[in-house]
Amino acid sequence: RPRRELKRPRRTPGRTEGAEQTLRLRISELLHLDQTIGLLSWDEETKMPPMGRIQRGEQLATLEGLRHRMLTADDLGDLVEEVAQQREDDAHWMRELTLLRHLRRQSLAVSEELVRDLAKAKSRSLGAWEDAYATNDFALFAPAFEKLLELVRERAITLARGDDPYDTLLNDYERGMSRSRLDPVLADLKLKLVP
């Protein structure tokens, strides 16, 4: 999957009336998408009947694709830089913009196709795991799990850009964590747990 070209905002940030309100609206829309994705994922894991899995995977892929498109839109990059210029002395805004830039950089690095494929693969593997667990048959889970791992690795390698892909995966759950920081902790824990 070809990477999207990373680029700076297309225009020089200037003073536009209402930039903050526009950016707040965009952030709110992204949060609403995140919440909806979370709710559908929760429903998939708790209440949804098995026959709805394929459709739910498609629904989540659509929402994840929409979220990806919103994060990678050029005008969002312009808005972020414009508000950063206007609010450079506001620590709260700068922290929020730092987090938004991070999300945007990650989204720009991967394709929408990969984002959608991952959403579908998560749904398929969840359903396969439930079937495998119910019958105590790992073979039912293995193909879906292999596909999910393949896509997770592809995303990690893409985001790592030559660094350790595992660090990229750790960073998804614990910002700034790396294998070099975690290995000594796990080695120490192993020495105490194994005996």
Coordinates of N, CA, C and O in Angstrom, one line a residue:
R1 N 0.8 -1.2 0.0 CA 0.0 0.0 0.0 C 0.9 1.2 0.0 O 1.7 1.4 0.9
P2 N 0.8 2.1 -1.0 CA 1.6 3.3 -1.0 C 1.3 4.2 0.1 O 0.1 4.4 0.5
R3 N 2.3 4.8 0.7 CA 2.1 5.8 1.7 C 1.6 7.1 1.1 O 2.0 7.4 0.0
R4 N 0.8 7.8 1.9 CA 0.4 9.1 1.5 C 1.6 10.1 1.7 O 2.3 9.9 2.7
E5 N 1.8 11.0 0.8 CA 2.9 11.9 0.9 C 2.6 12.9 2.1 O 1.6 13.5 2.2
L6 N 3.6 12.9 3.0 CA 3.4 13.8 4.2 C 3.8 15.2 3.7 O 4.8 15.4 3.0
K7 N 2.9 16.2 4.0 CA 3.2 17.5 3.6 C 2.8 18.5 4.6 O 1.9 18.2 5.5
R8 N 3.3 19.7 4.5 CA 3.0 20.8 5.4 C 1.7 21.4 4.9 O 1.2 21.1 3.8
P9 N 1.0 22.2 5.8 CA -0.2 22.8 5.3 C 0.0 23.6 4.0 O 1.1 24.1 3.7
R10 N -1.0 23.6 3.2 CA -0.8 24.2 1.8 C -0.7 25.7 1.8 O -0.2 26.2 0.9
R11 N -1.2 26.3 2.8 CA -1.1 27.8 2.7 C -0.5 28.3 4.0 O -0.4 27.6 5.0
T12 N 0.0 29.5 4.0 CA 0.6 30.1 5.1 C -0.5 30.4 6.1 O -1.5 31.1 5.8
P13 N -0.4 29.9 7.4 CA -1.4 30.3 8.3 C -1.5 31.8 8.5 O -0.5 32.5 8.6
G14 N -2.7 32.2 8.6 CA -3.0 33.6 8.8 C -4.1 33.8 9.8 O -4.5 32.8 10.4
R15 N -4.5 35.0 10.0 CA -5.5 35.2 11.0 C -6.9 35.1 10.3 O -7.2 36.0 9.5
T16 N -7.6 34.1 10.6 CA -9.0 33.9 10.0 C -10.0 33.9 11.2 O -9.8 33.3 12.2
E17 N -11.0 34.7 11.0 CA -12.0 34.8 12.0 C -12.7 33.5 12.2 O -13.1 32.8 11.2
G18 N -12.8 33.0 13.4 CA -13.5 31.8 13.7 C -12.7 30.5 13.5 O -13.3 29.4 13.6
A19 N -11.4 30.6 13.4 CA -10.6 29.4 13.2 C -10.7 28.5 14.4 O -10.8 27.2 14.3
E20 N -10.7 29.0 15.6 CA -10.8 28.2 16.8 C -12.1 27.5 16.9 O -12.1 26.3 17.2
Q21 N -13.2 28.2 16.6 CA -14.5 27.6 16.7 C -14.6 26.5 15.6 O -15.2 25.4 15.9
T22 N -14.0 26.7 14.4 CA -14.1 25.7 13.4 C -13.3 24.5 13.8 O -13.7 23.3 13.6
L23 N -12.1 24.7 14.4 CA -11.3 23.6 14.8 C -12.0 22.8 16.0 O -12.0 21.6 16.0
R24 N -12.6 23.6 16.9 CA -13.3 22.9 18.0 C -14.4 22.0 17.5 O -14.7 20.9 17.9
L25 N -15.1 22.5 16.4 CA -16.2 21.7 15.8 C -15.6 20.4 15.2 O -16.2 19.3 15.3
R26 N -14.5 20.5 14.5 CA -13.8 19.4 13.9 C -13.4 18.4 14.9 O -13.6 17.2 14.8
I27 N -12.8 18.9 16.0 CA -12.4 18.0 17.1 C -13.6 17.3 17.7 O -13.6 16.1 18.0
S28 N -14.7 18.0 17.9 CA -15.9 17.5 18.4 C -16.4 16.4 17.5 O -16.9 15.3 18.0
E29 N -16.4 16.6 16.2 CA -16.9 15.5 15.3 C -16.0 14.3 15.3 O -16.5 13.2 15.3
L30 N -14.7 14.5 15.5 CA -13.8 13.4 15.6 C -14.0 12.6 16.9 O -14.0 11.4 16.9
L31 N -14.3 13.3 18.0 CA -14.6 12.7 19.2 C -15.9 11.9 19.1 O -16.0 10.8 19.7
H32 N -16.9 12.5 18.4 CA -18.2 11.7 18.3 C -18.0 10.5 17.5 O -18.6 9.4 17.8
L33 N -17.1 10.5 16.4 CA -16.8 9.3 15.7 C -16.1 8.3 16.6 O -16.5 7.1 16.5
D34 N -15.2 8.7 17.4 CA -14.5 7.8 18.3 C -15.4 7.1 19.2 O -15.4 5.9 19.5
Q35 N -16.4 7.9 19.8 CA -17.3 7.4 20.7 C -18.3 6.4 20.0 O -18.6 5.4 20.6
T36 N -18.7 6.7 18.8 CA -19.6 5.8 18.1 C -18.8 4.5 17.7 O -19.4 3.4 17.9
I37 N -17.6 4.6 17.3 CA -16.8 3.4 17.0 C -16.7 2.6 18.3 O -16.8 1.3 18.3
G38 N -16.4 3.2 19.4 CA -16.3 2.5 20.7 C -17.6 1.8 21.1 O -17.6 0.7 21.5
L39 N -18.7 2.5 20.9 CA -20.0 1.9 21.2 C -20.3 0.7 20.3 O -20.8 -0.3 20.8
L40 N -20.1 0.8 19.0 CA -20.3 -0.3 18.2 C -19.4 -1.5 18.5 O -19.8 -2.6 18.4
S41 N -18.2 -1.2 18.8 CA -17.2 -2.2 19.2 C -17.6 -2.9 20.5 O -17.6 -4.1 20.6
W42 N -18.1 -2.1 21.5 CA -18.6 -2.7 22.7 C -19.8 -3.6 22.4 O -19.9 -4.7 22.9
D43 N -20.7 -3.1 21.6 CA -21.9 -3.9 21.3 C -21.5 -5.2 20.6 O -22.1 -6.2 20.9
E44 N -20.5 -5.1 19.7 CA -20.0 -6.3 19.0 C -19.5 -7.3 20.0 O -19.7 -8.5 19.8
E45 N -18.9 -6.9 21.0 CA -18.2 -7.8 22.0 C -19.2 -8.3 23.1 O -18.9 -9.3 23.8
T46 N -20.4 -7.6 23.2 CA -21.2 -8.0 24.3 C -22.6 -8.5 23.9 O -23.1 -9.5 24.4
K47 N -23.3 -7.8 23.1 CA -24.7 -8.0 22.8 C -25.1 -8.5 21.4 O -26.1 -9.0 21.2
M48 N -24.2 -8.2 20.5 CA -24.6 -8.4 19.1 C -24.7 -9.9 18.7 O -23.9 -10.7 19.1
P49 N -25.8 -10.2 18.0 CA -25.9 -11.6 17.6 C -24.8 -12.0 16.5 O -24.4 -11.1 15.8
P50 N -24.4 -13.2 16.5 CA -23.3 -13.6 15.6 C -23.6 -13.3 14.1 O -22.6 -13.1 13.4
M51 N -24.8 -13.4 13.7 CA -25.1 -13.2 12.3 C -24.9 -11.7 11.9 O -24.8 -11.4 10.7
G52 N -24.6 -10.8 12.8 CA -24.4 -9.4 12.5 C -23.0 -9.1 12.3 O -22.6 -7.9 12.0
R53 N -22.1 -10.0 12.4 CA -20.6 -9.7 12.4 C -20.1 -9.1 11.1 O -19.4 -8.1 11.2
I54 N -20.5 -9.7 10.0 CA -20.0 -9.1 8.7 C -20.5 -7.7 8.5 O -19.7 -6.8 8.2
Q55 N -21.7 -7.5 8.8 CA -22.3 -6.1 8.7 C -21.6 -5.1 9.6 O -21.3 -4.0 9.3
R56 N -21.4 -5.6 10.9 CA -20.7 -4.7 11.9 C -19.3 -4.4 11.4 O -18.8 -3.3 11.6
G57 N -18.6 -5.4 10.9 CA -17.3 -5.1 10.4 C -17.3 -4.0 9.3 O -16.4 -3.1 9.3
E58 N -18.3 -4.1 8.4 CA -18.4 -3.1 7.4 C -18.8 -1.7 7.9 O -18.2 -0.7 7.5
Q59 N -19.6 -1.7 8.9 CA -20.0 -0.4 9.6 C -18.8 0.2 10.2 O -18.5 1.4 10.1
L60 N -18.0 -0.6 11.0 CA -16.8 -0.1 11.6 C -15.8 0.4 10.6 O -15.1 1.4 10.8
A61 N -15.7 -0.3 9.5 CA -14.7 0.1 8.5 C -15.1 1.4 7.9 O -14.3 2.3 7.6
T62 N -16.4 1.6 7.7 CA -16.9 2.9 7.1 C -16.6 4.0 8.1 O -16.1 5.1 7.6
L63 N -16.9 3.8 9.3 CA -16.6 4.9 10.3 C -15.1 5.1 10.5 O -14.7 6.3 10.6
E64 N -14.3 4.1 10.5 CA -12.9 4.3 10.6 C -12.3 5.0 9.4 O -11.4 5.8 9.5
G65 N -12.9 4.6 8.2 CA -12.4 5.3 7.0 C -12.8 6.8 7.0 O -12.0 7.7 6.6
L66 N -14.0 7.1 7.5 CA -14.4 8.5 7.6 C -13.5 9.3 8.6 O -13.1 10.4 8.3
R67 N -13.2 8.6 9.7 CA -12.3 9.3 10.7 C -11.0 9.5 10.1 O -10.4 10.6 10.3
H68 N -10.5 8.6 9.4 CA -9.2 8.7 8.7 C -9.2 9.9 7.7 O -8.3 10.7 7.7
R69 N -10.3 9.9 6.9 CA -10.4 11.0 5.9 C -10.4 12.4 6.6 O -9.8 13.4 6.1
M70 N -11.1 12.5 7.7 CA -11.2 13.7 8.5 C -9.8 14.1 9.0 O -9.4 15.3 8.9
L71 N -9.1 13.2 9.6 CA -7.8 13.5 10.1 C -6.8 13.8 9.1 O -5.8 14.6 9.3
T72 N -6.9 13.3 7.9 CA -5.9 13.6 6.8 C -6.3 14.7 5.9 O -5.5 15.0 5.0
A73 N -7.4 15.3 6.1 CA -7.8 16.4 5.3 C -6.8 17.6 5.4 O -6.4 18.0 6.5
D74 N -6.5 18.2 4.3 CA -5.5 19.3 4.2 C -6.0 20.5 5.0 O -5.2 21.1 5.7
D75 N -7.3 20.7 5.0 CA -7.8 21.9 5.7 C -7.7 21.7 7.2 O -7.6 22.7 7.9
L76 N -7.7 20.5 7.7 CA -7.5 20.3 9.2 C -6.1 20.7 9.5 O -5.9 21.3 10.6
G77 N -5.1 20.3 8.7 CA -3.7 20.7 9.0 C -3.6 22.2 9.0 O -2.9 22.8 9.8
D78 N -4.2 22.9 8.0 CA -4.2 24.3 8.0 C -4.8 24.9 9.2 O -4.3 25.9 9.8
L79 N -5.9 24.4 9.7 CA -6.6 24.9 10.9 C -5.7 24.7 12.1 O -5.6 25.6 12.9
V80 N -5.1 23.6 12.2 CA -4.2 23.3 13.4 C -3.1 24.3 13.5 O -2.8 24.9 14.5
E81 N -2.5 24.6 12.3 CA -1.4 25.5 12.3 C -1.8 27.0 12.5 O -1.1 27.7 13.2
E82 N -3.0 27.3 12.0 CA -3.5 28.6 12.2 C -3.8 28.9 13.7 O -3.5 29.9 14.3
V83 N -4.5 27.9 14.3 CA -4.8 28.1 15.8 C -3.5 28.0 16.6 O -3.4 28.8 17.6
A84 N -2.6 27.2 16.2 CA -1.3 27.2 16.9 C -0.6 28.5 16.9 O -0.1 29.0 17.9
Q85 N -0.7 29.2 15.8 CA -0.1 30.5 15.7 C -0.9 31.5 16.5 O -0.2 32.4 17.2
Q86 N -2.2 31.4 16.6 CA -3.0 32.4 17.3 C -2.9 32.1 18.8 O -3.0 33.1 19.6
R87 N -2.7 30.9 19.2 CA -2.7 30.5 20.7 C -1.4 30.0 21.2 O -1.4 29.2 22.1
E88 N -0.3 30.4 20.7 CA 1.0 29.9 21.1 C 1.3 30.1 22.5 O 2.2 29.4 23.1
D89 N 0.6 31.0 23.2 CA 0.9 31.2 24.6 C -0.1 30.5 25.5 O 0.0 30.6 26.8
D90 N -1.0 29.7 25.0 CA -2.0 29.0 25.7 C -1.6 27.5 25.8 O -1.7 26.8 24.9
A91 N -1.2 27.1 27.0 CA -0.6 25.8 27.2 C -1.7 24.7 27.0 O -1.4 23.6 26.4
H92 N -3.0 25.0 27.3 CA -4.0 24.0 27.1 C -4.2 23.7 25.6 O -4.3 22.6 25.1
W93 N -4.3 24.8 24.8 CA -4.5 24.7 23.4 C -3.3 24.0 22.8 O -3.4 23.1 21.9
M94 N -2.1 24.3 23.2 CA -0.9 23.8 22.6 C -0.8 22.2 22.9 O -0.4 21.5 22.0
R95 N -1.2 21.8 24.1 CA -1.2 20.4 24.4 C -2.2 19.7 23.5 O -2.0 18.6 23.0
E96 N -3.4 20.3 23.4 CA -4.4 19.7 22.5 C -4.0 19.6 21.1 O -4.2 18.6 20.4
L97 N -3.3 20.6 20.6 CA -2.8 20.6 19.2 C -1.7 19.6 19.0 O -1.6 19.0 18.0
T98 N -0.9 19.4 20.1 CA 0.2 18.4 20.0 C -0.4 17.0 19.8 O 0.0 16.2 19.0
L99 N -1.5 16.7 20.6 CA -2.1 15.4 20.5 C -2.8 15.3 19.1 O -2.7 14.2 18.5
L100 N -3.4 16.3 18.6 CA -4.1 16.3 17.3 C -3.1 16.1 16.2 O -3.3 15.3 15.3
R101 N -1.9 16.8 16.3 CA -0.9 16.6 15.3 C -0.4 15.2 15.3 O -0.1 14.6 14.2
H102 N -0.2 14.6 16.5 CA 0.2 13.2 16.6 C -0.8 12.2 15.8 O -0.4 11.4 15.0
L103 N -2.1 12.4 16.2 CA -3.1 11.6 15.5 C -3.1 11.8 14.0 O -3.2 10.8 13.2
R104 N -2.9 13.0 13.6 CA -2.9 13.3 12.2 C -1.6 12.7 11.5 O -1.8 12.2 10.4
R105 N -0.5 12.8 12.1 CA 0.7 12.2 11.5 C 0.6 10.7 11.3 O 0.9 10.2 10.3
Q106 N 0.0 10.1 12.4 CA -0.2 8.6 12.3 C -1.2 8.3 11.1 O -1.0 7.3 10.4
S107 N -2.2 9.1 11.0 CA -3.2 8.8 9.9 C -2.6 9.1 8.6 O -2.9 8.4 7.6
L108 N -1.8 10.1 8.4 CA -1.2 10.4 7.1 C -0.3 9.3 6.7 O -0.1 9.1 5.5
A109 N 0.3 8.6 7.7 CA 1.3 7.6 7.3 C 0.7 6.3 6.8 O 1.4 5.5 6.1
V110 N -0.6 6.0 7.1 CA -1.2 4.8 6.7 C -2.3 5.1 5.7 O -2.9 6.2 5.7
S111 N -2.6 4.2 4.9 CA -3.7 4.4 3.9 C -5.1 4.1 4.5 O -5.2 3.4 5.4
E112 N -6.0 4.7 3.9 CA -7.4 4.5 4.3 C -7.8 3.0 4.1 O -8.5 2.4 4.9
E113 N -7.3 2.5 3.0 CA -7.6 1.0 2.7 C -7.1 0.2 3.9 O -7.8 -0.8 4.3
L114 N -5.9 0.4 4.4 CA -5.4 -0.4 5.5 C -6.2 -0.2 6.8 O -6.6 -1.1 7.5
V115 N -6.7 1.1 7.0 CA -7.5 1.4 8.2 C -8.8 0.6 8.1 O -9.3 0.0 9.1
R116 N -9.4 0.6 6.9 CA -10.7 -0.2 6.7 C -10.5 -1.7 6.8 O -11.3 -2.4 7.5
D117 N -9.4 -2.2 6.2 CA -9.1 -3.6 6.3 C -8.9 -4.1 7.7 O -9.3 -5.2 8.1
L118 N -8.2 -3.2 8.5 CA -8.0 -3.6 9.9 C -9.3 -3.7 10.7 O -9.5 -4.6 11.5
A119 N -10.2 -2.7 10.4 CA -11.5 -2.7 11.1 C -12.3 -4.0 10.8 O -12.8 -4.7 11.7
K120 N -12.3 -4.4 9.5 CA -13.0 -5.6 9.1 C -12.3 -6.9 9.7 O -13.0 -7.8 10.2
A121 N -11.0 -6.9 9.7 CA -10.2 -8.0 10.3 C -10.5 -8.2 11.8 O -10.5 -9.3 12.3
K122 N -10.6 -7.1 12.5 CA -10.8 -7.2 13.9 C -12.2 -7.8 14.2 O -12.3 -8.7 15.0
S123 N -13.2 -7.4 13.4 CA -14.5 -8.0 13.6 C -14.5 -9.5 13.2 O -15.1 -10.3 14.0
R124 N -13.9 -9.8 12.1 CA -13.8 -11.3 11.7 C -13.1 -12.1 12.8 O -13.5 -13.2 13.1
S125 N -12.0 -11.6 13.3 CA -11.2 -12.4 14.2 C -11.9 -12.5 15.6 O -11.8 -13.5 16.2
L126 N -12.7 -11.5 16.0 CA -13.5 -11.6 17.2 C -14.5 -12.7 17.1 O -14.7 -13.5 18.0
G127 N -15.2 -12.7 15.9 CA -16.2 -13.7 15.7 C -15.6 -15.1 15.7 O -16.1 -16.1 16.2
A128 N -14.4 -15.2 15.0 CA -13.7 -16.5 14.9 C -13.2 -17.0 16.3 O -13.3 -18.1 16.6
W129 N -12.8 -16.0 17.1 CA -12.3 -16.4 18.4 C -13.5 -16.9 19.3 O -13.3 -17.9 20.0
E130 N -14.6 -16.3 19.2 CA -15.8 -16.7 19.9 C -16.2 -18.1 19.5 O -16.5 -19.0 20.4
D131 N -16.2 -18.4 18.2 CA -16.5 -19.7 17.7 C -15.5 -20.8 18.2 O -15.8 -21.9 18.6
A132 N -14.2 -20.4 18.1 CA -13.1 -21.3 18.5 C -13.1 -21.6 20.0 O -12.9 -22.7 20.4
Y133 N -13.4 -20.5 20.8 CA -13.5 -20.7 22.2 C -14.7 -21.6 22.6 O -14.5 -22.5 23.5
A134 N -15.8 -21.4 22.0 CA -17.0 -22.2 22.3 C -16.8 -23.7 22.0 O -17.3 -24.6 22.7
T135 N -16.0 -24.0 21.0 CA -15.7 -25.4 20.6 C -14.3 -25.9 20.9 O -14.0 -27.1 20.6
N136 N -13.6 -25.1 21.6 CA -12.2 -25.4 22.0 C -11.4 -25.9 20.8 O -10.7 -26.9 20.8
D137 N -11.5 -25.1 19.7 CA -10.8 -25.5 18.4 C -10.1 -24.3 17.8 O -10.7 -23.4 17.2
F138 N -8.8 -24.2 18.1 CA -8.0 -23.0 17.7 C -8.0 -22.9 16.1 O -7.8 -21.8 15.6
A139 N -8.1 -24.0 15.5 CA -8.1 -24.0 14.0 C -9.2 -23.1 13.4 O -9.0 -22.6 12.3
L140 N -10.3 -22.9 14.1 CA -11.3 -22.0 13.7 C -10.9 -20.5 13.7 O -11.4 -19.7 13.0
F141 N -10.0 -20.3 14.7 CA -9.5 -18.9 14.9 C -8.3 -18.5 14.1 O -8.1 -17.4 13.7
A142 N -7.5 -19.5 13.8 CA -6.1 -19.3 13.2 C -6.2 -18.5 11.9 O -5.4 -17.5 11.8
P143 N -7.0 -18.7 10.9 CA -6.9 -18.0 9.7 C -7.3 -16.5 9.9 O -6.6 -15.6 9.4
A144 N -8.3 -16.2 10.7 CA -8.7 -14.8 10.9 C -7.6 -14.1 11.7 O -7.3 -12.9 11.5
F145 N -7.0 -14.8 12.7 CA -6.0 -14.2 13.5 C -4.7 -13.9 12.7 O -4.1 -12.9 12.9
E146 N -4.4 -14.8 11.8 CA -3.2 -14.6 10.9 C -3.4 -13.4 10.1 O -2.5 -12.6 9.9
K147 N -4.6 -13.2 9.5 CA -4.9 -12.0 8.7 C -4.8 -10.7 9.6 O -4.2 -9.7 9.1
L148 N -5.4 -10.8 10.8 CA -5.3 -9.6 11.7 C -3.8 -9.3 12.0 O -3.4 -8.1 11.9
L149 N -3.0 -10.3 12.3 CA -1.6 -10.1 12.6 C -0.9 -9.5 11.5 O 0.0 -8.6 11.6
E150 N -1.2 -10.0 10.3 CA -0.5 -9.5 9.1 C -0.8 -7.9 8.9 O 0.1 -7.2 8.6
L151 N -2.1 -7.5 9.1 CA -2.4 -6.1 9.0 C -1.9 -5.3 10.1 O -1.4 -4.1 9.9
V152 N -1.8 -5.8 11.3 CA -1.3 -5.1 12.5 C 0.2 -4.9 12.2 O 0.8 -3.8 12.5
R153 N 0.9 -5.9 11.7 CA 2.3 -5.8 11.4 C 2.6 -4.7 10.3 O 3.5 -3.9 10.4
E154 N 1.7 -4.8 9.3 CA 1.9 -3.8 8.2 C 1.7 -2.4 8.7 O 2.5 -1.5 8.3
R155 N 0.7 -2.2 9.5 CA 0.6 -0.8 10.1 C 1.8 -0.4 11.0 O 2.3 0.7 10.9
A156 N 2.2 -1.4 11.8 CA 3.4 -1.1 12.7 C 4.6 -0.7 11.9 O 5.3 0.2 12.2
I157 N 4.9 -1.5 10.8 CA 6.1 -1.3 10.0 C 5.9 0.1 9.3 O 6.9 0.8 9.2
T158 N 4.8 0.4 8.8 CA 4.5 1.6 8.1 C 4.8 2.8 9.1 O 5.4 3.8 8.7
L159 N 4.2 2.7 10.3 CA 4.4 3.8 11.2 C 5.8 3.9 11.8 O 6.2 5.0 12.2
A160 N 6.5 2.8 11.9 CA 7.8 2.8 12.5 C 8.8 3.5 11.6 O 9.8 4.1 12.2
R161 N 8.7 3.5 10.3 CA 9.6 4.2 9.4 C 11.0 3.9 9.7 O 11.9 4.7 9.9
G162 N 11.3 2.6 9.8 CA 12.7 2.1 10.0 C 13.0 1.8 11.4 O 14.0 1.2 11.7
D163 N 12.3 2.3 12.4 CA 12.5 2.0 13.8 C 11.9 0.7 14.1 O 11.4 0.0 13.3
D164 N 11.9 0.3 15.4 CA 11.4 -1.0 15.8 C 9.9 -0.9 15.7 O 9.2 -0.1 16.4
P165 N 9.2 -1.8 14.9 CA 7.8 -1.8 14.8 C 7.1 -2.1 16.2 O 6.0 -1.6 16.4
Y166 N 7.7 -2.9 17.0 CA 7.1 -3.2 18.3 C 7.0 -1.9 19.2 O 6.0 -1.7 19.9
D167 N 8.0 -1.0 19.1 CA 7.9 0.3 19.8 C 6.6 1.1 19.3 O 6.0 1.7 20.1
T168 N 6.3 1.0 18.0 CA 5.1 1.6 17.5 C 3.9 1.0 18.1 O 3.0 1.8 18.5
L169 N 3.8 -0.3 18.2 CA 2.7 -0.9 18.9 C 2.6 -0.5 20.3 O 1.5 -0.3 20.8
L170 N 3.7 -0.5 21.0 CA 3.7 -0.1 22.5 C 3.2 1.4 22.6 O 2.4 1.7 23.5
N171 N 3.6 2.2 21.7 CA 3.2 3.6 21.7 C 1.7 3.8 21.5 O 1.2 4.8 22.0
D172 N 1.0 2.9 20.9 CA -0.4 3.0 20.7 C -1.1 2.9 22.1 O -2.2 3.5 22.3
Y173 N -0.5 2.2 23.0 CA -1.1 2.0 24.3 C -0.5 2.8 25.5 O -1.1 3.1 26.5
E174 N 0.8 3.1 25.3 CA 1.5 3.8 26.3 C 2.5 4.8 25.6 O 3.6 4.3 25.2
R175 N 2.1 6.0 25.4 CA 2.9 7.0 24.7 C 4.3 7.1 25.3 O 4.5 7.2 26.5
G176 N 5.3 6.9 24.4 CA 6.7 7.1 24.8 C 7.4 5.8 25.3 O 8.6 5.8 25.5
M177 N 6.6 4.7 25.4 CA 7.1 3.5 25.9 C 7.9 2.8 24.7 O 7.5 3.0 23.5
S178 N 9.0 2.1 25.1 CA 9.8 1.4 24.0 C 10.2 0.1 24.6 O 10.2 -0.2 25.8
R179 N 10.7 -0.8 23.7 CA 11.1 -2.1 24.1 C 12.4 -2.0 25.0 O 12.5 -2.7 25.9
S180 N 13.2 -1.0 24.7 CA 14.4 -0.8 25.5 C 14.1 -0.4 27.0 O 14.8 -0.8 27.9
R181 N 13.0 0.3 27.2 CA 12.6 0.6 28.5 C 11.8 -0.6 29.2 O 11.9 -0.7 30.4
L182 N 11.1 -1.3 28.4 CA 10.2 -2.4 28.9 C 11.0 -3.7 29.2 O 10.7 -4.4 30.1
D183 N 12.0 -4.0 28.3 CA 12.7 -5.3 28.4 C 13.3 -5.5 29.8 O 13.1 -6.6 30.4
P184 N 14.0 -4.5 30.4 CA 14.5 -4.7 31.8 C 13.5 -5.0 32.8 O 13.6 -5.8 33.7
V185 N 12.3 -4.3 32.7 CA 11.2 -4.5 33.7 C 10.7 -6.0 33.5 O 10.5 -6.7 34.5
L186 N 10.5 -6.4 32.3 CA 10.0 -7.8 32.1 C 11.0 -8.8 32.5 O 10.6 -9.9 33.0
A187 N 12.3 -8.6 32.2 CA 13.3 -9.5 32.6 C 13.4 -9.7 34.1 O 13.5 -10.8 34.6
D188 N 13.3 -8.6 34.8 CA 13.2 -8.6 36.3 C 12.0 -9.4 36.8 O 12.1 -10.2 37.7
L189 N 10.9 -9.1 36.2 CA 9.6 -9.8 36.6 C 9.7 -11.3 36.3 O 9.3 -12.1 37.1
K190 N 10.3 -11.6 35.2 CA 10.5 -13.1 34.8 C 11.4 -13.8 35.9 O 11.0 -14.9 36.3
L191 N 12.4 -13.1 36.3 CA 13.3 -13.8 37.3 C 12.5 -14.1 38.6 O 12.8 -15.1 39.3
K192 N 11.5 -13.2 38.9 CA 10.8 -13.4 40.2 C 9.6 -14.4 40.0 O 9.2 -15.1 40.9
L193 N 9.0 -14.4 38.8 CA 7.8 -15.2 38.5 C 8.1 -16.7 38.2 O 7.4 -17.6 38.6
V194 N 9.2 -16.9 37.4 CA 9.4 -18.2 36.9 C 9.7 -19.2 38.0 O 9.1 -20.3 38.0
P195 N 10.5 -18.9 39.0 CA 10.7 -19.9 40.1 C 9.4 -20.2 40.9 O 9.1 -21.2 41.3

